[in-house]
Tab-separated table of C-alpha atoms in Angstrom:
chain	number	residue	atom	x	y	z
A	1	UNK	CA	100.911	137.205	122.121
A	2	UNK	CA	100.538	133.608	120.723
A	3	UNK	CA	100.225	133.364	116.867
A	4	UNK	CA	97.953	131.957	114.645
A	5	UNK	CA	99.158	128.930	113.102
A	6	UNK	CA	97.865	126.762	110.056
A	7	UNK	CA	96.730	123.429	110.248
A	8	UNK	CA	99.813	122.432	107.873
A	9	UNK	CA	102.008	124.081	111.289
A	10	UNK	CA	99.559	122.195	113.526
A	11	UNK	CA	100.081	118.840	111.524
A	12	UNK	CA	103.682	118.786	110.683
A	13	UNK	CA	104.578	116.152	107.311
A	14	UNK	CA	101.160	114.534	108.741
A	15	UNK	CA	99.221	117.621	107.162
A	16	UNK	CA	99.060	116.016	103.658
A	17	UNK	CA	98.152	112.494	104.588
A	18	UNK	CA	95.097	113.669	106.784
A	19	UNK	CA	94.270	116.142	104.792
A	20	UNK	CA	93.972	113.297	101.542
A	21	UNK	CA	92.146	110.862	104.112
A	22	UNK	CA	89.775	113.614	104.833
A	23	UNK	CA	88.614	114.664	101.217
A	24	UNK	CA	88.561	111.241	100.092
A	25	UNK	CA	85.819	110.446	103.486
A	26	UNK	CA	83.700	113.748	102.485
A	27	UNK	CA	83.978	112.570	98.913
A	28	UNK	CA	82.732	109.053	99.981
A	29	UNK	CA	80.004	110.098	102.464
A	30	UNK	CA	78.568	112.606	99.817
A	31	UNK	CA	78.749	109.893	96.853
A	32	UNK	CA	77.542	107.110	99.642
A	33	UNK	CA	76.185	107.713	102.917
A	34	UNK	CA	76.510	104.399	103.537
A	35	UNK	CA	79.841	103.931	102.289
A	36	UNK	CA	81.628	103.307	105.689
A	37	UNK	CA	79.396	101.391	107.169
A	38	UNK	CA	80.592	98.337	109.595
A	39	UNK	CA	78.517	94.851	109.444
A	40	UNK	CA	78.995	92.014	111.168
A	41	UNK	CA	78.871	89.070	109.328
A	42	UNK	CA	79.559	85.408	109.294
A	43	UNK	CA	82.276	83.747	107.666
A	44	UNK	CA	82.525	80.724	105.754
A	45	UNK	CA	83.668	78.704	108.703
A	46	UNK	CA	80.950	80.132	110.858
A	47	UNK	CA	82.659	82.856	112.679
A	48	UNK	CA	81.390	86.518	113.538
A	49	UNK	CA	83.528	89.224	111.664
A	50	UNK	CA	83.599	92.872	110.888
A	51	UNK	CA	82.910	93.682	107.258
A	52	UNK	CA	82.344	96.699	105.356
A	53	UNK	CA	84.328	98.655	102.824
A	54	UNK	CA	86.484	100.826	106.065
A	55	UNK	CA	87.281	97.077	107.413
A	56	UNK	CA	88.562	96.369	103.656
A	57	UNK	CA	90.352	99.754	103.368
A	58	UNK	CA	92.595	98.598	106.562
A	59	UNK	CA	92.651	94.753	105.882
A	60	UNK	CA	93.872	95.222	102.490
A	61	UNK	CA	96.390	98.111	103.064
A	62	UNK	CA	97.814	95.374	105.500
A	63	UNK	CA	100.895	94.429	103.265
A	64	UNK	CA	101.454	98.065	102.009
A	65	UNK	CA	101.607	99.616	105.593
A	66	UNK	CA	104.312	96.822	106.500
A	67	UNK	CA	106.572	97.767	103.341
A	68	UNK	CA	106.065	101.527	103.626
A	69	UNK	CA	107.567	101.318	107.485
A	70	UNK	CA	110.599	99.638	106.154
A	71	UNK	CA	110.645	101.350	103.350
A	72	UNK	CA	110.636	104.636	105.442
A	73	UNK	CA	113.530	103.253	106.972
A	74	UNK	CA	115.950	102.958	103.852
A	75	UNK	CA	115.103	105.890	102.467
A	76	UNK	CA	115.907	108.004	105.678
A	77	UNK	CA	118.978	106.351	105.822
A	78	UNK	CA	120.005	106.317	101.995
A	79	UNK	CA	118.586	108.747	100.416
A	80	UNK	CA	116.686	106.208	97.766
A	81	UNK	CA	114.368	103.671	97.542
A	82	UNK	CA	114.064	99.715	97.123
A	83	UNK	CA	112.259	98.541	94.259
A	84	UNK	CA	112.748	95.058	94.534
A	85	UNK	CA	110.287	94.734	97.495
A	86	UNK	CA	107.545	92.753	95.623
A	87	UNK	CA	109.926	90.354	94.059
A	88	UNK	CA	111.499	89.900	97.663
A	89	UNK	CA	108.538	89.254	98.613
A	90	UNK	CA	107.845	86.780	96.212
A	91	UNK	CA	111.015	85.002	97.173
A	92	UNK	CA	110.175	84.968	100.891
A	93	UNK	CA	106.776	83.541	100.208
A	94	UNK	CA	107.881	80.776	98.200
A	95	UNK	CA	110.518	79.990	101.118
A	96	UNK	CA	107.984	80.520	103.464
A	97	UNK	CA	105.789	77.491	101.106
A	98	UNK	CA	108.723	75.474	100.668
A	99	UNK	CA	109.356	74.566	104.232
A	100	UNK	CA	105.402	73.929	104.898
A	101	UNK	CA	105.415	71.664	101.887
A	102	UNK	CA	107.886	69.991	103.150
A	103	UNK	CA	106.611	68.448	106.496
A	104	UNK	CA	104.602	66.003	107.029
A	105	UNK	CA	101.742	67.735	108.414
A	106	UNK	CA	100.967	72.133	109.312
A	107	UNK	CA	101.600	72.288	112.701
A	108	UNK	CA	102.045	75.798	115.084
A	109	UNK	CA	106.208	74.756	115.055
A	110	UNK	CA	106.588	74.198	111.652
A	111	UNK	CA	104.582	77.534	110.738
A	112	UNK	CA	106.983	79.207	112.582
A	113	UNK	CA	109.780	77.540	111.234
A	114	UNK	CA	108.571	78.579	108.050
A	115	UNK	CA	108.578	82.021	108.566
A	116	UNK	CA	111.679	82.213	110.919
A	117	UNK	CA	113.249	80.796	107.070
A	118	UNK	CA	111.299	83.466	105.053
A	119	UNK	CA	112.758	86.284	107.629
A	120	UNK	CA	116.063	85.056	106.833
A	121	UNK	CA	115.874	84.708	103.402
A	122	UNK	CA	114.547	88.012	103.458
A	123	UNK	CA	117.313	89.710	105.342
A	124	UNK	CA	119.899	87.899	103.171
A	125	UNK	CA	118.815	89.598	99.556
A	126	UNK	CA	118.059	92.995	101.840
A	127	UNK	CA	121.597	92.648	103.183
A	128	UNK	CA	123.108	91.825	99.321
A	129	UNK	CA	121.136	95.195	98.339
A	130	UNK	CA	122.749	97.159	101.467
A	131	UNK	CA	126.033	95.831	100.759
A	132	UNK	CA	125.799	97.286	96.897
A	133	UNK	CA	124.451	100.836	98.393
A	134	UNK	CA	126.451	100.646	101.639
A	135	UNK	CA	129.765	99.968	100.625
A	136	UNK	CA	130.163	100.062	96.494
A	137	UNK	CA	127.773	103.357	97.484
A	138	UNK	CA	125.576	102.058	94.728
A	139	UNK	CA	122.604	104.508	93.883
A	140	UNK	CA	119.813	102.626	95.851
A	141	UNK	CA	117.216	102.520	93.232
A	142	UNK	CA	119.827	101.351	90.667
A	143	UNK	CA	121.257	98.733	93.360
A	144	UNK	CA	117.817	97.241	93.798
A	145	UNK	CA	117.076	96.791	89.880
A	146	UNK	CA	119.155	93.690	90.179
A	147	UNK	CA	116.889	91.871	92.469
A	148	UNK	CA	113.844	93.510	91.190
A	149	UNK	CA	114.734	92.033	87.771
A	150	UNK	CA	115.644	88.263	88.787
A	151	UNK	CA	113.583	88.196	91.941
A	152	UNK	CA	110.654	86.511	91.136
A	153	UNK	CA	112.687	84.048	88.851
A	154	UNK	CA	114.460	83.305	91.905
A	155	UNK	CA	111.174	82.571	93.916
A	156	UNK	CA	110.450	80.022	90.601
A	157	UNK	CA	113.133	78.194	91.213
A	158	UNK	CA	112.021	77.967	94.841
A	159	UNK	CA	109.486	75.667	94.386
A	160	UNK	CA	109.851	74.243	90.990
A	161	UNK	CA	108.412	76.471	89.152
A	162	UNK	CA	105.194	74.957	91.024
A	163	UNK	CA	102.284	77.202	92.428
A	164	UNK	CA	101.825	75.150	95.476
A	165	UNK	CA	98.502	75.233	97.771
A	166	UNK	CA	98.912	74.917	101.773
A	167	UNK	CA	95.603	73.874	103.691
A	168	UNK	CA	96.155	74.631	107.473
A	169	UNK	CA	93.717	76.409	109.984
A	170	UNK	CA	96.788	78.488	110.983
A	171	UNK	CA	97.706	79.361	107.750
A	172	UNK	CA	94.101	80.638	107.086
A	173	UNK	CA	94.041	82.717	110.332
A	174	UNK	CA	96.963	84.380	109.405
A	175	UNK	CA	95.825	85.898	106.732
A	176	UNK	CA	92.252	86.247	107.724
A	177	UNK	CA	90.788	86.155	110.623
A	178	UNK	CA	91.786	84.202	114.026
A	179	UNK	CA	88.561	82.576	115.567
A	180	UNK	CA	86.617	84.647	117.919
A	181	UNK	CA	88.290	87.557	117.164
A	182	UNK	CA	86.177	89.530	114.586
A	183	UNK	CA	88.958	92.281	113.190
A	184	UNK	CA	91.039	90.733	110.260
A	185	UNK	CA	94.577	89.122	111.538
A	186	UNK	CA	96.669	91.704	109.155
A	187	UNK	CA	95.281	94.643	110.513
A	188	UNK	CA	96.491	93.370	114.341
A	189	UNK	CA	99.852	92.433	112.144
A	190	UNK	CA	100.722	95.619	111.451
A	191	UNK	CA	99.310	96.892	115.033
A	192	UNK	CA	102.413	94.515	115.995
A	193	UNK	CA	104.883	95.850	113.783
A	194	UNK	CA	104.139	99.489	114.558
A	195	UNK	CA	104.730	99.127	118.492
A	196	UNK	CA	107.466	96.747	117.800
A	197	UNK	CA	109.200	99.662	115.790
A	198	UNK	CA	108.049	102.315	118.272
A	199	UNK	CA	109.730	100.272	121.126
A	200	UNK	CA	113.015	99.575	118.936
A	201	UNK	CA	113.145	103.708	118.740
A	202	UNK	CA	112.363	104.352	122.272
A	203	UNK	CA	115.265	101.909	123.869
A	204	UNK	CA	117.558	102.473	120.800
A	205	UNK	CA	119.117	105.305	119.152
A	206	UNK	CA	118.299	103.680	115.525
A	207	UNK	CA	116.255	106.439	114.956
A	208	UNK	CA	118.274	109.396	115.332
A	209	UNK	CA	121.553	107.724	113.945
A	210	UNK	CA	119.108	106.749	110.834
A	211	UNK	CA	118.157	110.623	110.947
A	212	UNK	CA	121.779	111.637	111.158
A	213	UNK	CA	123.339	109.520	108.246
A	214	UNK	CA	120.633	110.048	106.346
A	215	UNK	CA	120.580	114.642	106.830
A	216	UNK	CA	124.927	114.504	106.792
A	217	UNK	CA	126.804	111.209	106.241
A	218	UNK	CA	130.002	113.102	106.489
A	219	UNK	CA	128.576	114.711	109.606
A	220	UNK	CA	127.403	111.571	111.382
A	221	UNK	CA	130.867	109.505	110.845
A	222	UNK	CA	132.795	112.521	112.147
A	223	UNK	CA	130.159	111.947	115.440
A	224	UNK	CA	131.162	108.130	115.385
A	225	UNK	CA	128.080	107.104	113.801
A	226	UNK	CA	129.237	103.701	111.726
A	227	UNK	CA	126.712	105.169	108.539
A	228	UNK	CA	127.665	102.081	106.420
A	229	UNK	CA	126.242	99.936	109.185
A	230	UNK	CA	123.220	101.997	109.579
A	231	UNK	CA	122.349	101.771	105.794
A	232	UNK	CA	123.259	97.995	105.547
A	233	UNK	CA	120.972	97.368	108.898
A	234	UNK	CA	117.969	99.551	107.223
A	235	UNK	CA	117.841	97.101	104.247
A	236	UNK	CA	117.871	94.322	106.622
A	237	UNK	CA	115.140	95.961	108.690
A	238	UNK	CA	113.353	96.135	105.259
A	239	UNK	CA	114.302	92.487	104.530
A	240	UNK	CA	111.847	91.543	107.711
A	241	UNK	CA	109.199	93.941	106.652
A	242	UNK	CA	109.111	91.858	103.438
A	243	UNK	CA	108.649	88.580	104.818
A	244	UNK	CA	106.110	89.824	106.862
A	245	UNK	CA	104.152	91.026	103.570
A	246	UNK	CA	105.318	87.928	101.799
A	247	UNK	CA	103.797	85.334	103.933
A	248	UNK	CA	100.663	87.735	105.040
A	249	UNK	CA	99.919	87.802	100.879
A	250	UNK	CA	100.307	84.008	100.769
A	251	UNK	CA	98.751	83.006	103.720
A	252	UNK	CA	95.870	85.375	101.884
A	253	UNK	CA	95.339	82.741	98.667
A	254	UNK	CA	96.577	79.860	100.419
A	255	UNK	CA	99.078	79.432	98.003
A	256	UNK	CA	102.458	81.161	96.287
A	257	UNK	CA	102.184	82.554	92.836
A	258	UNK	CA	105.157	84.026	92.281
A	259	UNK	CA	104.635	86.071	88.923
A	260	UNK	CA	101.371	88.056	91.277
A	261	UNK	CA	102.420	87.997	94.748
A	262	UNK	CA	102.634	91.749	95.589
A	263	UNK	CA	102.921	92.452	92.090
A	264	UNK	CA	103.609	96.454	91.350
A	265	UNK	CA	103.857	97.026	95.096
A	266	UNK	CA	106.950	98.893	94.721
A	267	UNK	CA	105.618	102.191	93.466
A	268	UNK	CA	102.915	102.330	95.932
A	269	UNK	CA	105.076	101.895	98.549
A	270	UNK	CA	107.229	104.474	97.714
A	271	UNK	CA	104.229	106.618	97.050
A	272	UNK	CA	102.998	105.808	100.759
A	273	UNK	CA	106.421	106.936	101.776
A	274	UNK	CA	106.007	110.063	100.053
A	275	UNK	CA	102.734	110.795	100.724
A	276	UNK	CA	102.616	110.560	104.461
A	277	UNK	CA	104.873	113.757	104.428
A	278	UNK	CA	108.844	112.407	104.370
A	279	UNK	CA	111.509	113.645	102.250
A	280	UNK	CA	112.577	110.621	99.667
A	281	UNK	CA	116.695	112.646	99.707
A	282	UNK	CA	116.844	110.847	103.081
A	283	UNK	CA	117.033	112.720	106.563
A	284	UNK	CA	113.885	112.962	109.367
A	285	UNK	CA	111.085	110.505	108.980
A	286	UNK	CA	107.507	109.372	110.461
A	287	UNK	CA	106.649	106.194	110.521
A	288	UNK	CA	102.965	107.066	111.117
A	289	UNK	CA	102.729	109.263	107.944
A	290	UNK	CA	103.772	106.309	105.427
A	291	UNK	CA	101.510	104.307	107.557
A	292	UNK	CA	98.444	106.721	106.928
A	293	UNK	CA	100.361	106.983	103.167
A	294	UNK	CA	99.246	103.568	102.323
A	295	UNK	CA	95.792	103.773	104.002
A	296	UNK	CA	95.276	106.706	101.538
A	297	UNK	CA	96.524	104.466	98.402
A	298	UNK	CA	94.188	102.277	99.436
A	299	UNK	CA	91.086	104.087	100.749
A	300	UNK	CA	91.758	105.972	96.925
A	301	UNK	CA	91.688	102.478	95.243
A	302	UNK	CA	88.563	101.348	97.026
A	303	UNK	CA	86.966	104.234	96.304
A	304	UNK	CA	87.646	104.074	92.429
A	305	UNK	CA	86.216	100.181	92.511
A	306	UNK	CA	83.207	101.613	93.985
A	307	UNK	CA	82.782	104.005	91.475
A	308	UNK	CA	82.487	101.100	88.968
A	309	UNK	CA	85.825	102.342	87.354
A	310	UNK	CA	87.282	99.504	85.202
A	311	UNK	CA	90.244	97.940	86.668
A	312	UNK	CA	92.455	98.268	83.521
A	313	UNK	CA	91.942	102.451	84.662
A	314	UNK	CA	91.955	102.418	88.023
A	315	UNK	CA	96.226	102.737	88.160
A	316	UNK	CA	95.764	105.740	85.821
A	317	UNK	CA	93.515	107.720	88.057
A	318	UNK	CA	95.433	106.868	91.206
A	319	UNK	CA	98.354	108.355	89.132
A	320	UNK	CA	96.317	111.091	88.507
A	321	UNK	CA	95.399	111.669	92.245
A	322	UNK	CA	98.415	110.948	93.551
A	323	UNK	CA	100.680	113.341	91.442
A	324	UNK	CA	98.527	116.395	92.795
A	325	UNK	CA	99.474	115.177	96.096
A	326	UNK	CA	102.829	114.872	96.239
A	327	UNK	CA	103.072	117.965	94.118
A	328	UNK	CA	101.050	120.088	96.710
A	329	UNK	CA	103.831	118.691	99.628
A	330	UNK	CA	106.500	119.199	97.524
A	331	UNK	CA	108.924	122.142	99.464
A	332	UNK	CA	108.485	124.414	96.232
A	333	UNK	CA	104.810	124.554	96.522
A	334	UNK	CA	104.521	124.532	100.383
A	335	UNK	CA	107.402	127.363	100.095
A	336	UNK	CA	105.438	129.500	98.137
A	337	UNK	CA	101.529	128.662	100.439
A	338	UNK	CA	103.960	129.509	103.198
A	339	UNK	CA	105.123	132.999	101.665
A	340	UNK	CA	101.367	133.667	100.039
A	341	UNK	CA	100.372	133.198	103.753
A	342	UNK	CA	102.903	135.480	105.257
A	343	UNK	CA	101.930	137.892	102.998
A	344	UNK	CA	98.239	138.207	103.728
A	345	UNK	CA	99.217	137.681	106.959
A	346	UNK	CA	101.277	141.290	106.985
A	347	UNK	CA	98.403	142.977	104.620
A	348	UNK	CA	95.943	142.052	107.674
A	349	UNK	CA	98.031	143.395	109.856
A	350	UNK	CA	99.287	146.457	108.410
A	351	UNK	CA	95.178	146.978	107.651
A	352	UNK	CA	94.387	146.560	110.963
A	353	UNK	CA	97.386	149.119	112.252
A	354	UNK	CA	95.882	151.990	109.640
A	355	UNK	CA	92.685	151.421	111.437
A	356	UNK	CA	93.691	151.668	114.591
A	357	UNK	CA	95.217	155.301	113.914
A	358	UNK	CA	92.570	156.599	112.106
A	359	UNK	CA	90.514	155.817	114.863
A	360	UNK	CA	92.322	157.222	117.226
């Protein structure tokens, strides 16, 4: 006989994320009917486009989806988190300004350029961050402070301690929307990112080595797995995730401020991580739970603007929210549903047994 399963057994680590994204959607369509309602407007430069606030729940959790898959990425593999993402990013984006400052004119080439540099940069302070948790075995949180502190001095000195504009049609498409195609460029951005990581799992064995360092370093070195490569390639992996963020946010204003780019972005990205149902000690991971992790975050933070909550409160009621979360997929609590379950579970059954005989 098959047994009855819950939808937390149906759902996996996904149960928690869809379960947020569902109460926050009744919550909405109770409060406003209306609330997730798609329009097609036009633009400023005269271009049809999808509006609405479900188009700015997935435009704007653009950046956050990007960090959380990297971010997914560490942690499985070390156990800890970055916290230095935002000021990375701050540093990419101000490379990624430099170089298109310096030509002569925007073109498709030197765009690219651009943002080959901010990759690189990228990968260079995410490699300096793997190399303190990698091989001086560095807690990751505490290895990260470093750039988190002088990271966005470091993106100052970038450009001068300048907030330089860039005016290019490219630029703008990036981070809105391309002509003639009506969904917002970020949202197709991390469309790309999310098949370019399922891809790099499918023809690689990144993900289970990641897995494997990550449950038993001692364990995967015995198997041959090189673990202080893995952890120093995750960072690096992370590194690209934050130029991708970097130059989407910039690309965004039109311009680097480096003292707001991605400011606080940290937490929430270790909150998306958390959220979409993977462990933060390291070990097995979905990509597609930190991914629906930061569409939460954000569907929660639109929600609270559309309440007409003051901004200055809004962080303190996503705390709020977000605590009783991760507290209800924490493995104490889900232990204990799990054995309350099992319980009533036996009661039915040993109720339904005592029925049985007396009938017969």
């Amino acid at each position: 006989m098959s047994k009855k399963r819950s939808i937390g057994q149906i759902l996996g680590p996904l149960a928690i994320p869809l379960i947020a994204i569902g109460i926050l959607v009744i919550f909405n369509l109770i409060r406003d009917p209306e609330f997730f309602s798609i329009v097609i407007k036009h633009n400023n430069d005269g271009n049809a486009v999808l509006a609405g606030n479900l188009i700015s729940i997935v435009n704007g959790a653009s950046e956050l989806a990007i960090l959380a898959m990297g971010m997914t990425i560490v942690t499985a593999a070390c156990g800890g988190q970055d916290i230095s993402v935002g000021a990375a990013a701050a540093i990419a984006g101000s490379m990624f300004v430099k170089i298109l400052k310096s030509a002569e004119s925007i073109s498709g080439g030197t765009v690219v350029l651009a943002f080959i540099c901010a990759c690189l940069i990228a990968m260079v302070f995410g490699a300096f961050n793997g190399t303190l948790v990698a091989i001086f075995k560095i807690q990751p949180m505490i290895a990260t402070l470093i750039l988190y502190t002088c990271g966005r001095s470091i993106a100052y000195w970038i450009n001068g301690g300048a907030t330089p504009s860039v005016e290019s049609p490219i630029i703008k498409a990036w981070g809105s929307f391309i002509p003639g195609i009506p969904i917002p460029t970020p949202v197709l951005i991390v469309i790309l990112m999310a098949i370019i990581f399922g891809l790099l799992f499918k023809f690689t064995s990144l993900r289970l080595f990641t897995q494997s360092v990550g449950i038993n370093e001692s364990a995967a070195k015995l198997n041959g797995i090189n673990a202080t490569w893995i952890k120093l390639l995750s960072f690096i992996i992370l590194g690209v995730c934050v130029a991708v963020a970097g130059t989407i946010g910039v690309s965004r204003l039109g311009l680097i401020n480096h003292e707001t780019l991605l400011l606080d972005v940290e937490m929430d990205t270790i909150l998306a991580v958390a959220i979409g149902g993977n462990s933060l000690g390291g070990g097995r991971f979905r990509l597609s739970g930190s991914i629906i992790g930061a569409y939460v975050i954000q569907m929660l933070t639109i929600t609270l603007y559309a309440m007409k909550v003051p901004s200055t409160d809004v962080k303190a009621y996503k705390a709020i929210v977000i605590v009783i979360l991760v507290v209800i997929g924490s493995p104490v609590v889900k232990k204990k549903f799990s054995k309350f379950v099992g319980d009533l579970r036996r009661k039915r059954a040993a109720r339904s047994e005592n029925s049985e005989k007396g009938a017969a």
